[in-house]
XYZ file of C-alpha atoms in Angstrom:
775
model
C -3.685 -46.990 -5.309
C -1.011 -49.651 -4.857
C -0.113 -49.408 -8.525
C 0.228 -45.626 -8.271
C 2.488 -46.001 -5.250
C 4.728 -48.559 -6.988
C 5.082 -46.357 -10.058
C 5.863 -43.359 -7.843
C 8.553 -45.298 -5.951
C 10.059 -46.514 -9.199
C 10.002 -43.003 -10.681
C 11.703 -41.535 -7.615
C 14.422 -44.211 -7.649
C 14.968 -43.652 -11.385
C 15.413 -39.946 -10.715
C 18.172 -40.597 -8.206
C 19.776 -43.177 -10.463
C 20.296 -40.484 -13.078
C 22.914 -37.708 -12.843
C 20.409 -35.039 -13.905
C 18.368 -35.205 -10.687
C 21.511 -35.145 -8.538
C 23.020 -32.212 -10.431
C 19.784 -30.244 -10.182
C 19.553 -30.961 -6.459
C 23.178 -29.950 -5.864
C 22.710 -26.796 -7.907
C 19.519 -26.051 -5.975
C 21.316 -26.385 -2.623
C 24.226 -24.254 -3.818
C 22.075 -21.417 -5.177
C 19.574 -21.297 -2.299
C 22.264 -21.786 0.370
C 24.314 -18.976 -1.110
C 21.302 -16.650 -1.335
C 20.162 -17.362 2.229
C 23.623 -17.263 3.802
C 24.636 -14.010 2.121
C 21.621 -12.171 3.491
C 22.100 -13.765 6.928
C 25.782 -12.799 7.020
C 24.996 -9.228 5.877
C 22.407 -8.831 8.631
C 24.860 -10.147 11.240
C 27.469 -7.653 10.026
C 24.954 -4.813 10.064
C 23.840 -5.634 13.599
C 27.395 -5.750 14.900
C 28.770 -2.677 13.135
C 25.795 -0.359 12.674
C 24.118 1.653 15.406
C 20.751 1.633 13.661
C 19.961 -1.988 14.501
C 17.793 -4.375 12.507
C 14.072 -4.700 11.835
C 11.823 -7.235 10.098
C 14.595 -9.846 9.822
C 12.201 -12.632 8.757
C 11.014 -10.509 5.847
C 14.519 -9.661 4.698
C 15.602 -13.286 4.812
C 12.639 -14.889 3.085
C 9.961 -12.699 1.591
C 11.482 -9.276 0.940
C 10.763 -8.242 -2.652
C 14.351 -7.426 -3.595
C 16.381 -10.081 -1.806
C 14.163 -12.642 -0.073
C 14.954 -16.324 -0.590
C 11.444 -17.357 -1.627
C 11.385 -15.138 -4.709
C 14.760 -16.534 -5.758
C 13.359 -20.055 -5.429
C 10.424 -19.235 -7.730
C 12.875 -18.118 -10.422
C 14.940 -21.271 -9.895
C 11.855 -23.480 -10.235
C 11.068 -21.765 -13.545
C 14.418 -22.951 -14.915
C 14.632 -26.280 -13.084
C 11.250 -27.879 -13.657
C 11.384 -28.194 -17.475
C 14.708 -30.044 -17.103
C 13.380 -32.245 -14.317
C 10.102 -33.227 -16.015
C 11.017 -33.286 -19.706
C 11.648 -37.024 -19.766
C 8.870 -38.279 -17.464
C 6.750 -39.710 -20.279
C 8.664 -38.836 -23.442
C 11.459 -41.236 -22.514
C 8.911 -44.028 -22.190
C 7.839 -43.369 -25.782
C 11.419 -42.913 -26.938
C 12.657 -46.194 -25.407
C 9.545 -48.121 -26.322
C 8.841 -49.026 -22.691
C 5.436 -47.351 -22.975
C 4.195 -50.511 -24.669
C 5.055 -52.508 -21.561
C 3.111 -50.051 -19.435
C 0.120 -50.235 -21.773
C 0.187 -54.020 -21.643
C 0.240 -54.064 -17.842
C -3.053 -54.157 -15.875
C -2.912 -50.391 -15.263
C -4.530 -47.398 -16.894
C -3.223 -44.046 -18.034
C -4.453 -42.624 -14.760
C -2.139 -44.929 -12.797
C 0.837 -44.005 -14.986
C 0.292 -40.244 -14.788
C -0.558 -40.076 -11.093
C 2.298 -42.446 -10.191
C 4.867 -40.415 -12.055
C 3.399 -37.185 -10.667
C 3.586 -38.533 -7.118
C 7.215 -39.520 -7.675
C 8.119 -35.993 -8.786
C 6.193 -34.496 -5.847
C 8.231 -36.680 -3.476
C 11.350 -35.244 -5.087
C 9.808 -31.819 -4.476
C 9.365 -32.739 -0.810
C 13.122 -33.282 -0.590
C 13.686 -29.786 -1.992
C 11.103 -28.410 0.422
C 12.912 -30.174 3.254
C 16.133 -28.413 2.280
C 14.305 -25.066 2.364
C 12.841 -26.036 5.727
C 16.400 -26.428 7.039
C 17.021 -22.756 6.227
C 13.792 -21.834 7.998
C 14.840 -23.765 11.122
C 18.286 -22.140 11.091
C 16.712 -18.687 10.880
C 14.069 -19.521 13.468
C 16.725 -20.583 15.971
C 18.627 -17.305 15.568
C 15.956 -14.635 15.082
C 14.103 -13.397 18.123
C 10.298 -13.547 17.608
C 10.753 -15.198 14.201
C 7.681 -15.042 11.953
C 7.155 -18.782 11.583
C 3.618 -18.555 10.220
C 4.507 -16.059 7.491
C 7.603 -17.889 6.311
C 5.923 -21.305 6.313
C 3.004 -19.846 4.356
C 5.499 -18.834 1.682
C 6.974 -22.350 1.748
C 3.482 -23.778 1.176
C 3.082 -21.523 -1.851
C 6.408 -22.734 -3.253
C 5.348 -26.366 -2.954
C 2.035 -25.638 -4.666
C 3.967 -23.896 -7.447
C 6.261 -26.913 -7.731
C 3.193 -29.146 -8.035
C 1.721 -27.048 -10.848
C 5.027 -26.962 -12.701
C 5.291 -30.733 -12.313
C 1.788 -31.243 -13.761
C 2.525 -28.951 -16.707
C 5.867 -30.631 -17.347
C 4.318 -34.101 -17.196
C 1.652 -33.105 -19.729
C 4.181 -31.541 -22.104
C 6.328 -34.670 -21.772
C 3.374 -36.829 -22.861
C 3.014 -34.890 -26.129
C 6.380 -35.772 -27.678
C 9.066 -38.436 -27.827
C 11.807 -35.786 -27.585
C 12.566 -34.605 -24.036
C 14.179 -31.372 -25.220
C 11.032 -30.513 -27.173
C 8.986 -31.134 -24.031
C 11.254 -28.753 -22.071
C 10.980 -26.016 -24.693
C 7.231 -26.521 -24.857
C 6.961 -26.133 -21.093
C 8.957 -22.895 -21.175
C 6.593 -21.602 -23.840
C 3.474 -22.612 -21.900
C 4.769 -21.042 -18.673
C 5.437 -17.824 -20.573
C 1.870 -17.845 -21.868
C 0.489 -18.378 -18.353
C 2.578 -15.461 -17.077
C 1.445 -13.069 -19.818
C -2.108 -14.164 -20.466
C -3.553 -11.704 -17.945
C -2.794 -8.871 -20.377
C -4.710 -10.388 -23.293
C -8.124 -8.967 -24.314
C -8.615 -7.225 -20.993
C -10.992 -4.709 -22.596
C -13.639 -7.430 -22.935
C -15.296 -8.168 -19.596
C -16.041 -11.876 -20.193
C -12.615 -12.668 -21.630
C -10.976 -10.598 -18.896
C -12.374 -12.880 -16.204
C -11.088 -15.986 -17.988
C -7.602 -14.768 -18.857
C -7.057 -13.139 -15.483
C -7.965 -16.331 -13.653
C -5.742 -18.449 -15.910
C -2.767 -16.187 -15.255
C -0.039 -17.643 -13.055
C 1.618 -14.275 -12.480
C 1.617 -13.201 -8.835
C -0.182 -16.265 -7.468
C 2.828 -17.469 -5.505
C 3.677 -13.956 -4.373
C 0.470 -13.914 -2.336
C 1.703 -16.868 -0.294
C 5.219 -15.435 -0.078
C 3.758 -12.218 1.345
C 2.143 -14.287 4.121
C -1.426 -14.524 2.809
C -3.380 -17.728 2.191
C -6.305 -17.009 -0.114
C -8.703 -19.800 -1.017
C -8.815 -18.575 -4.619
C -5.065 -19.110 -5.016
C -5.144 -22.497 -3.298
C -7.952 -23.650 -5.587
C -6.121 -22.186 -8.583
C -3.070 -24.393 -8.008
C -5.207 -27.452 -7.293
C -7.542 -26.943 -10.265
C -4.786 -26.057 -12.748
C -2.641 -29.002 -11.619
C -5.636 -31.327 -11.932
C -6.413 -29.901 -15.385
C -2.950 -30.621 -16.784
C -2.883 -34.038 -15.145
C -6.263 -34.674 -16.773
C -4.809 -33.619 -20.118
C -1.912 -36.045 -19.644
C -4.229 -38.921 -18.662
C -6.446 -38.201 -21.670
C -3.390 -38.155 -23.959
C -2.307 -41.629 -22.813
C -5.862 -42.945 -23.127
C -6.162 -41.609 -26.664
C -2.954 -43.469 -27.560
C -4.943 -46.678 -26.971
C -8.109 -45.551 -28.691
C -9.142 -44.617 -32.183
C -10.848 -41.221 -32.068
C -11.481 -38.424 -34.561
C -9.782 -35.073 -34.235
C -13.019 -33.362 -33.202
C -13.666 -36.066 -30.653
C -10.237 -35.544 -29.124
C -10.671 -31.770 -29.158
C -14.082 -32.064 -27.512
C -12.713 -34.148 -24.650
C -9.830 -31.758 -24.052
C -12.244 -28.843 -24.141
C -14.495 -30.626 -21.672
C -11.682 -30.790 -19.112
C -10.769 -27.175 -19.828
C -14.344 -25.912 -19.428
C -14.847 -27.799 -16.151
C -11.629 -26.282 -14.817
C -12.735 -22.782 -15.864
C -16.150 -23.288 -14.291
C -14.615 -24.380 -10.999
C -12.172 -21.482 -11.194
C -14.973 -18.981 -11.763
C -16.968 -20.307 -8.809
C -14.020 -20.324 -6.414
C -12.936 -16.799 -7.455
C -16.254 -15.146 -6.573
C -15.895 -12.765 -3.628
C -18.601 -14.580 -1.660
C -16.667 -17.868 -1.998
C -13.290 -16.633 -0.843
C -11.692 -16.999 2.554
C -8.400 -15.576 3.732
C -5.726 -16.071 6.356
C -3.126 -13.363 6.926
C -0.165 -15.016 8.623
C 1.885 -11.842 9.110
C 2.352 -10.422 12.588
C 1.604 -6.881 11.388
C -1.359 -8.036 9.210
C 0.112 -6.269 6.181
C -2.221 -8.102 3.801
C -5.406 -7.123 5.626
C -7.289 -3.928 6.334
C -6.368 -2.328 9.619
C -8.841 -2.743 12.443
C -10.101 0.828 12.019
C -10.946 0.181 8.360
C -12.585 -3.144 9.195
C -14.778 -1.394 11.761
C -15.842 1.154 9.142
C -16.726 -1.490 6.560
C -18.638 -3.526 9.152
C -20.986 -0.570 9.677
C -21.868 -0.297 5.974
C -25.174 -2.138 5.868
C -26.717 -2.587 2.435
C -25.185 -2.299 -0.995
C -22.210 -0.268 -2.123
C -21.355 0.703 -5.683
C -17.972 2.023 -6.782
C -17.803 3.626 -10.226
C -14.423 4.774 -11.496
C -14.441 7.488 -14.149
C -11.321 7.481 -16.324
C -10.497 10.455 -18.530
C -8.414 9.688 -21.623
C -6.611 13.002 -21.001
C -6.211 12.552 -17.242
C -3.222 14.616 -16.111
C -2.433 12.988 -12.738
C -3.291 9.342 -13.341
C -4.660 7.359 -16.248
C -5.338 3.811 -17.361
C -6.825 1.940 -20.298
C -9.521 -0.704 -20.504
C -6.750 -3.319 -20.484
C -5.753 -2.391 -16.937
C -9.112 -2.759 -15.190
C -8.141 -5.923 -13.314
C -4.984 -4.330 -11.965
C -7.006 -1.386 -10.687
C -9.628 -3.675 -9.148
C -6.878 -5.383 -7.166
C -6.404 -2.146 -5.166
C -9.800 -2.696 -3.575
C -9.481 -6.442 -2.910
C -9.003 -5.864 0.820
C -12.305 -3.975 1.006
C -14.243 -6.440 -1.147
C -12.957 -9.183 1.169
C -14.997 -7.685 4.012
C -17.880 -6.488 1.845
C -18.158 -9.007 -1.019
C -21.461 -7.592 -2.302
C -19.670 -4.453 -3.476
C -20.356 -3.675 -7.128
C -17.574 -2.137 -9.183
C -17.828 -0.462 -12.568
C -15.592 1.558 -14.893
C -16.612 4.370 -17.227
C -14.110 5.620 -19.798
C -14.548 9.027 -21.406
C -12.605 11.873 -22.939
C -12.834 15.479 -21.869
C -10.428 18.369 -21.374
C -8.861 18.222 -17.901
C -9.879 21.645 -16.601
C -7.221 21.698 -13.872
C -4.288 22.023 -16.272
C -3.384 23.535 -19.636
C -1.514 20.421 -20.810
C -4.139 19.812 -23.497
C -3.407 23.091 -25.278
C 0.333 22.522 -25.084
C 0.203 18.930 -26.308
C -2.392 19.360 -29.058
C -2.138 22.925 -30.354
C -4.655 23.759 -33.065
C -6.530 20.443 -32.813
C -10.121 19.839 -31.871
C -10.975 17.661 -28.904
C -12.106 14.862 -31.214
C -8.883 14.936 -33.210
C -6.793 14.999 -30.054
C -8.772 12.076 -28.614
C -8.031 9.978 -31.697
C -4.308 10.698 -31.396
C -4.282 10.029 -27.637
C -6.118 6.719 -28.133
C -3.500 5.642 -30.672
C -0.738 6.718 -28.306
C -2.196 4.619 -25.481
C -2.947 1.708 -27.845
C -6.625 1.676 -26.992
C -9.909 1.990 -28.885
C -11.622 5.370 -28.855
C -14.990 3.684 -29.367
C -14.763 2.489 -25.748
C -14.791 6.107 -24.516
C -17.828 8.324 -23.976
C -17.843 11.714 -25.644
C -17.911 14.925 -23.554
C -21.646 15.243 -24.186
C -22.303 11.647 -23.144
C -20.301 11.876 -19.927
C -21.897 15.211 -18.973
C -25.323 13.662 -19.463
C -24.322 10.770 -17.203
C -22.647 12.681 -14.342
C -21.372 16.163 -13.555
C -17.607 15.896 -13.022
C -16.842 19.592 -13.469
C -16.159 20.092 -9.745
C -13.611 17.281 -9.938
C -11.903 18.865 -12.940
C -12.626 15.805 -15.111
C -9.832 13.853 -13.469
C -9.521 10.174 -12.627
C -12.024 9.742 -9.792
C -14.035 6.987 -8.099
C -17.605 7.671 -7.009
C -18.960 5.751 -4.016
C -22.734 5.388 -3.873
C -25.039 3.882 -1.281
C -28.581 2.657 -1.726
C -29.855 5.614 0.304
C -28.376 8.063 -2.206
C -25.312 9.134 -0.206
C -22.219 9.788 -2.304
C -18.508 10.364 -1.781
C -15.451 10.679 -4.016
C -12.069 8.970 -3.894
C -9.517 10.993 -5.823
C -5.972 10.759 -7.134
C -3.333 13.108 -5.789
C -0.543 15.203 -7.183
C 2.295 13.457 -5.361
C 4.728 10.632 -6.054
C 2.205 7.908 -5.097
C -0.748 9.337 -7.048
C -3.284 6.666 -6.062
C -5.351 6.736 -2.849
C -4.123 4.723 0.110
C -6.152 2.889 2.730
C -6.420 6.099 4.771
C -8.189 8.031 2.000
C -10.418 5.141 0.920
C -11.524 4.423 4.484
C -12.096 8.126 5.148
C -14.479 8.274 2.173
C -16.330 5.154 3.372
C -16.533 6.561 6.888
C -18.779 9.324 5.552
C -21.430 6.634 5.085
C -20.849 4.935 8.422
C -21.193 7.875 10.812
C -21.468 11.629 11.188
C -18.001 13.072 10.734
C -16.536 16.222 12.291
C -17.659 19.425 10.606
C -14.974 22.118 10.457
C -15.782 25.766 9.872
C -13.257 28.435 8.848
C -14.255 31.945 9.798
C -13.957 34.388 6.901
C -15.315 37.543 8.599
C -13.056 40.584 8.983
C -10.631 39.303 6.358
C -9.662 36.303 8.474
C -7.805 33.596 6.602
C -10.386 31.426 4.877
C -10.697 28.383 2.660
C -12.256 30.170 -0.309
C -9.338 32.463 -1.143
C -6.322 31.713 -3.296
C -3.866 34.012 -1.513
C -0.731 32.653 0.127
C -2.131 33.614 3.548
C -5.314 31.540 3.135
C -5.846 27.921 4.145
C -7.411 26.582 0.945
C -4.594 24.154 0.155
C -4.532 22.187 3.381
C -8.323 22.270 3.694
C -10.001 21.963 0.306
C -7.351 21.123 -2.325
C -8.718 18.016 -4.034
C -5.347 16.940 -5.398
C -3.584 17.283 -2.012
C -3.684 13.946 -0.204
C -3.614 15.379 3.312
C -6.216 18.099 2.786
C -9.049 17.860 5.276
C -11.679 17.000 2.654
C -9.624 14.023 1.461
C -9.206 12.809 5.043
C -12.969 12.715 5.628
C -13.734 16.085 7.222
C -16.731 18.159 6.191
C -15.430 21.684 5.670
C -17.470 24.910 5.347
C -16.821 28.627 5.100
C -18.306 30.483 8.083
C -19.700 34.012 8.050
C -21.044 35.277 11.354
C -23.419 37.555 9.507
C -25.526 34.505 8.649
C -26.468 34.097 12.285
C -25.646 31.841 15.189
C -27.111 28.763 13.465
C -23.991 28.314 11.361
C -21.921 27.846 14.540
C -24.400 25.329 15.965
C -23.673 22.936 13.103
C -19.917 22.926 13.709
C -17.708 20.583 15.692
C -14.533 22.601 15.140
C -14.196 26.331 14.420
C -10.995 27.893 13.064
C -10.422 31.624 13.588
C -7.194 32.567 11.842
C -5.780 36.106 12.057
C -8.712 38.455 11.538
C -7.546 41.898 10.401
C -10.419 43.850 11.962
C -12.012 43.821 15.430
C -15.126 41.758 16.068
C -18.378 43.479 16.951
C -19.931 43.044 20.376
C -22.583 40.728 18.907
C -19.941 38.596 17.210
C -17.867 38.317 20.377
C -21.016 37.188 22.175
C -21.678 34.534 19.516
C -18.111 33.240 19.692
C -18.144 33.289 23.505
C -21.334 31.237 23.547
C -19.708 28.771 21.107
C -16.811 28.312 23.548
C -19.099 27.979 26.567
C -21.069 25.247 24.783
C -17.946 23.077 24.943
C -17.121 22.990 21.238
C -13.629 22.716 19.806
C -11.729 25.713 18.543
C -8.527 26.822 16.802
C -7.200 30.364 17.291
C -4.239 31.450 15.175
C -2.624 34.866 15.481
C 0.325 36.911 14.210
C 2.570 39.362 16.085
C 1.138 42.546 14.530
C -2.558 41.574 14.464
C -3.098 39.350 17.500
C -4.921 42.092 19.424
C -8.115 41.358 17.469
C -8.134 37.932 19.153
C -7.591 39.293 22.666
C -11.297 39.093 23.688
C -11.309 35.379 22.892
C -7.894 34.816 24.455
C -9.204 36.363 27.693
C -11.930 33.705 27.803
C -9.221 31.055 27.644
C -6.894 32.631 30.196
C -4.142 33.121 27.607
C -2.347 36.013 25.971
C 0.013 36.611 23.079
C 3.256 38.071 24.368
C 4.274 41.471 22.922
C 6.903 41.590 20.196
C 8.094 39.177 17.538
C 9.627 35.875 18.561
C 13.208 35.513 17.273
C 15.848 32.797 17.419
C 19.560 32.511 16.828
C 19.907 33.116 13.075
C 19.723 30.020 10.896
C 22.145 30.283 7.977
C 20.881 32.957 5.572
C 17.349 33.107 6.969
C 15.972 36.049 8.983
C 15.978 35.713 12.756
C 12.168 35.786 12.971
C 12.018 32.450 11.158
C 11.251 30.319 14.218
C 11.829 26.568 14.286
C 9.697 24.775 16.873
C 9.569 21.222 18.154
C 6.961 19.048 19.823
C 7.055 19.040 23.620
C 7.302 16.021 25.897
C 3.770 16.634 27.173
C 2.323 16.709 23.649
C 3.567 13.293 22.552
C 1.217 11.510 24.946
C -2.054 13.078 23.775
C -2.431 11.159 20.482
C -0.701 8.841 18.052
C -0.047 11.609 15.545
C 1.592 13.833 18.139
C 3.784 10.940 19.263
C 4.944 10.371 15.673
C 5.545 14.089 15.158
C 7.529 14.192 18.420
C 9.816 11.484 17.066
C 10.282 13.364 13.803
C 11.212 16.634 15.527
C 13.418 15.211 18.297
C 15.623 12.780 16.394
C 19.298 13.619 16.186
C 19.764 13.069 12.439
C 17.901 15.388 10.033
C 14.985 16.224 12.330
C 11.829 17.775 10.965
C 11.275 21.388 11.908
C 7.944 23.055 12.486
C 8.501 26.338 10.695
C 6.876 29.585 11.820
C 7.849 32.598 9.684
C 6.962 35.287 12.185
C 5.386 34.090 15.429
C 4.090 35.449 18.700
C 4.847 33.563 21.908
C 1.927 32.356 24.037
C 1.667 32.624 27.806
C -0.959 31.659 30.378
C -2.545 34.671 32.029
C -5.062 33.006 34.362
C -6.747 29.681 35.095
C -10.111 29.352 33.326
C -10.641 25.698 34.201
C -8.625 24.286 31.314
C -5.801 21.812 31.458
C -2.997 23.532 29.540
C -0.827 21.325 27.324
C 2.240 22.941 25.707
C 2.278 21.510 22.176
C 5.134 23.348 20.465
C 8.061 25.250 21.872
C 11.143 26.881 20.413
C 13.974 24.440 19.746
C 16.345 26.051 22.257
C 16.481 28.759 24.895
C 18.323 31.296 22.761
C 15.170 33.048 21.549
C 13.312 36.049 22.923
C 10.483 38.463 22.108
C 12.062 41.192 20.016
C 10.493 44.584 20.780
C 12.618 46.980 18.716
C 13.583 45.533 15.319
C 11.203 45.986 12.397
C 13.277 44.901 9.381
C 14.366 41.354 10.197
C 15.796 40.766 6.745
C 18.385 43.537 6.758
C 18.838 44.435 10.430
C 20.624 42.381 13.080
C 18.622 41.663 16.215
C 20.226 42.028 19.633
C 18.923 41.057 23.023
C 18.158 44.226 24.963
C 17.405 43.314 28.560
C 16.959 46.953 29.535
C 13.588 47.089 27.754
C 12.392 43.746 29.098
C 13.694 41.321 26.461
C 14.489 37.982 28.152
C 15.957 34.922 26.437
C 14.431 31.508 27.016
C 12.170 28.863 25.580
C 8.741 30.052 24.480
C 5.500 28.253 23.738
C 4.371 28.725 20.127
C 1.347 26.425 20.266
C -0.721 25.295 23.224
C -3.633 22.961 23.711
C -6.468 23.438 26.192
C -8.739 20.664 27.391
C -11.680 20.460 29.810
C -15.012 18.782 30.426
C -17.729 21.236 29.366
C -21.422 20.779 28.635
C -20.984 17.022 28.523
C -18.181 17.275 25.945
C -14.437 16.864 26.075
C -13.619 20.331 24.799
C -10.313 20.832 23.014
C -8.828 24.128 21.893
C -5.578 24.892 20.072
C -3.933 28.315 20.068
C -1.099 29.100 17.613
C 1.246 32.024 17.621
C 1.618 31.947 13.831
C -1.277 31.642 11.382
C 1.219 31.290 8.521
C 2.470 27.875 9.626
C -0.451 26.098 7.921
C -1.156 28.609 5.166
C -1.039 27.870 1.443
C 2.198 29.804 1.019
C 4.049 28.086 3.846
C 2.957 24.534 2.952
C 4.186 25.104 -0.606
C 7.544 26.580 0.492
C 10.840 24.699 0.624
C 13.971 26.041 2.283
C 17.498 24.809 1.779
C 18.747 23.007 4.869
C 15.347 22.908 6.601
C 13.013 19.926 6.491
C 9.538 21.208 7.250
C 7.039 19.068 9.115
C 4.158 21.528 8.897
C 2.043 19.153 6.811
C 2.308 16.551 9.584
C 1.425 19.273 12.084
C -1.946 19.874 10.386
C -2.827 16.167 10.647
C -1.788 16.115 14.325
C -3.915 19.160 15.135
C -7.136 17.915 13.592
C -6.670 14.331 14.751
C -6.659 15.612 18.350
C -9.493 18.095 17.765
C -11.678 15.343 16.249
C -11.021 13.015 19.214
C -9.163 10.612 16.945
C -12.078 10.131 14.529
C -10.105 11.481 11.559
C -7.738 10.911 9.870
C -8.496 7.185 9.936
C -5.916 5.329 11.998
C -4.344 2.869 9.544
C -1.223 2.269 11.616
C -0.050 -1.296 12.187
C 1.960 -2.999 14.936
C 5.694 -2.711 14.591
C 7.767 -5.723 13.622
C 9.164 -7.559 16.627
C 11.671 -9.832 14.843
C 14.447 -7.263 15.136
C 17.251 -9.116 16.903
C 19.627 -11.705 15.459
C 21.590 -14.051 17.732
C 24.523 -14.379 15.331
C 27.960 -12.786 15.168
C 29.879 -11.818 12.030
C 32.148 -14.833 12.448
C 29.161 -17.118 12.897
C 27.559 -15.712 9.754
C 30.712 -16.444 7.753
C 30.773 -20.012 9.100
C 27.141 -20.653 8.163
C 27.800 -19.249 4.689
C 30.686 -21.664 4.188
C 28.625 -24.633 5.396
C 25.546 -23.900 3.292
C 27.282 -22.694 0.165
C 30.128 -25.205 -0.085
C 30.098 -28.020 2.465
C 26.438 -29.092 2.087
C 26.522 -29.162 -1.762
C 29.827 -31.067 -1.575
C 28.304 -33.689 0.708
C 25.392 -34.099 -1.702
C 27.852 -34.428 -4.571
C 29.733 -37.185 -2.756
C 26.491 -38.970 -1.905
C 25.320 -38.729 -5.505
C 28.570 -40.133 -6.850
C 28.397 -43.069 -4.423
C 24.781 -43.864 -5.379
C 25.482 -43.630 -9.108
C 28.628 -45.824 -8.880
C 26.794 -48.438 -6.830
C 23.976 -48.391 -9.377
C 26.443 -48.824 -12.218
C 28.141 -51.678 -10.354
C 24.848 -53.502 -10.046
């Protein structure tokens, strides 16, 4: 150990007696100081001049993907380390001093470890410089995220150590330092790209993916310490140090080529074996250092996974012709990474991928792209286009024999299966994100963990249902499989309800939706619906101005009424006056998280969301039936009234006529009712416009109006399900949002870090080098 220490001290002194180490250190301080100070100064300017304020300052300074300091340091290390390490051993061979080392009472292990320790001490100096930036930021940022930032700094030092080990090994292979530097660049490139090699072969995929360096440091920079990544840096550094030690030992020994190769392979195989063991899900441990726990499942998702006793299998079916999302066998590891957070809490999860080709029945893209070709011919062309092998894909007959995916339209889909036979699907969605988020994945898993709310949509008397495809129906927001926020994708069980089947169908429901029936209910049906309400179950009633009378018997039970006439507002640009824009009330924002968010969206001053109702009836309380009434939506201002005369709102101009009872003022367009009934917390929502969550309205865009109706649907059913669904995947807000630095102070710090500190290092380096030369 004493010999290793002496060599390390000598190596460190030699580094600082050469201009290369000083120049690299000065350049390092200049580049990192400039990068840190520029962001710090920009944030100080933004805080002083902008009214929006700051948020997540620690992230923006250090680990933000587009401008954080840590990512810049990783790129600098990539360029710096080959220059720093290229002469560690090669110069010993080049100068002939290696013979002196071989003649000394030390082994190759002492030489390699001593030189490696010397370089790591140099790395500690660089780390100390970075720590100065951390301390500066920590002293100025309120509630600074010390743990997250220091976790990133740990990752940088581990990366430096691996680069140093690789550089030392490459330096031991040649007498030319420049060749060692080029060789290191080449090897680092291989380690960055190796994860994409032979990914279609399961065994090779595990090896190449583990060997890959790409993204390992980013895990630390993001604030996550994963045992697999820690062991990766330790094992890979030890492997290259072992290679270097073996190389120096073989310089002293006479050994055949196969003997040398066998010894190198022995080290390599041991490293791979250790890597395989430490990368198994059961062997991993994690620490998320972020305040908001961005790298971990939310508490709601953790609770769901904790209730999943027994095994879980996830099988992803990938169609070669998938229209929304697709992948090849080479991308399996990237797709598996999406579920790492779940496997962390349920490591016994089994994951499989099945590739097949079949016509996507939800689109006619196949006919347009491959006119006149058979499915087999088109599959061959598509496989060539995606640079994959068609032999890896099941034929339509083979996939149909394995599983029936016709209901899913033969799209990209993941099937979840439990040991007890329960199944659920995770889908992809026709939006800009395409892939499922934590909310959708956890909602699917929650089906296994507990009984979820069952929602029935009444289809009697031509009420708006979930089985129709008309604009007035609710199929899109309820049962559209490619719509992320549809109820089925958020975990709800949804059924079509026909009162003619008997009262039993209502007994199985938790929520019943009755949306604008166009015919009156029979006496028996009113009795069934009245009993449903008296049993304390949740309900949604949605009417329209011309047809609301069919709901009057149910409204009487609730002590409410729809006001006569059509609700109108001051005309909005070119739109008719019966296009009503509503907003969330003060009383609504306190009933649930979703309503609070929606309140913020509708009340903000700049580009607020509007809850659009194209033809609404106002709602009023007629009598007290024991409910607590909560106004949920109201018109945006007091300029509206119930229009009693106008019929053609598109061509006619509405005018307030007080002589016939028209009175201007704010009106309620949606109300909530709540009470304790039959041991349940009963919740009921009444809307004055059934169109506001219809297929036609949710698919409509209007110039100058930002609709929030999709958010409204989530708010409604979150409250009606007592917060069970959608799954709450919200996280705490960042608290490091205040910077104790002025614009002038930011400019001063930038000058000090970018110019004065590098200049001081330059002066110190010149003094040391001149003194060395004088000696």
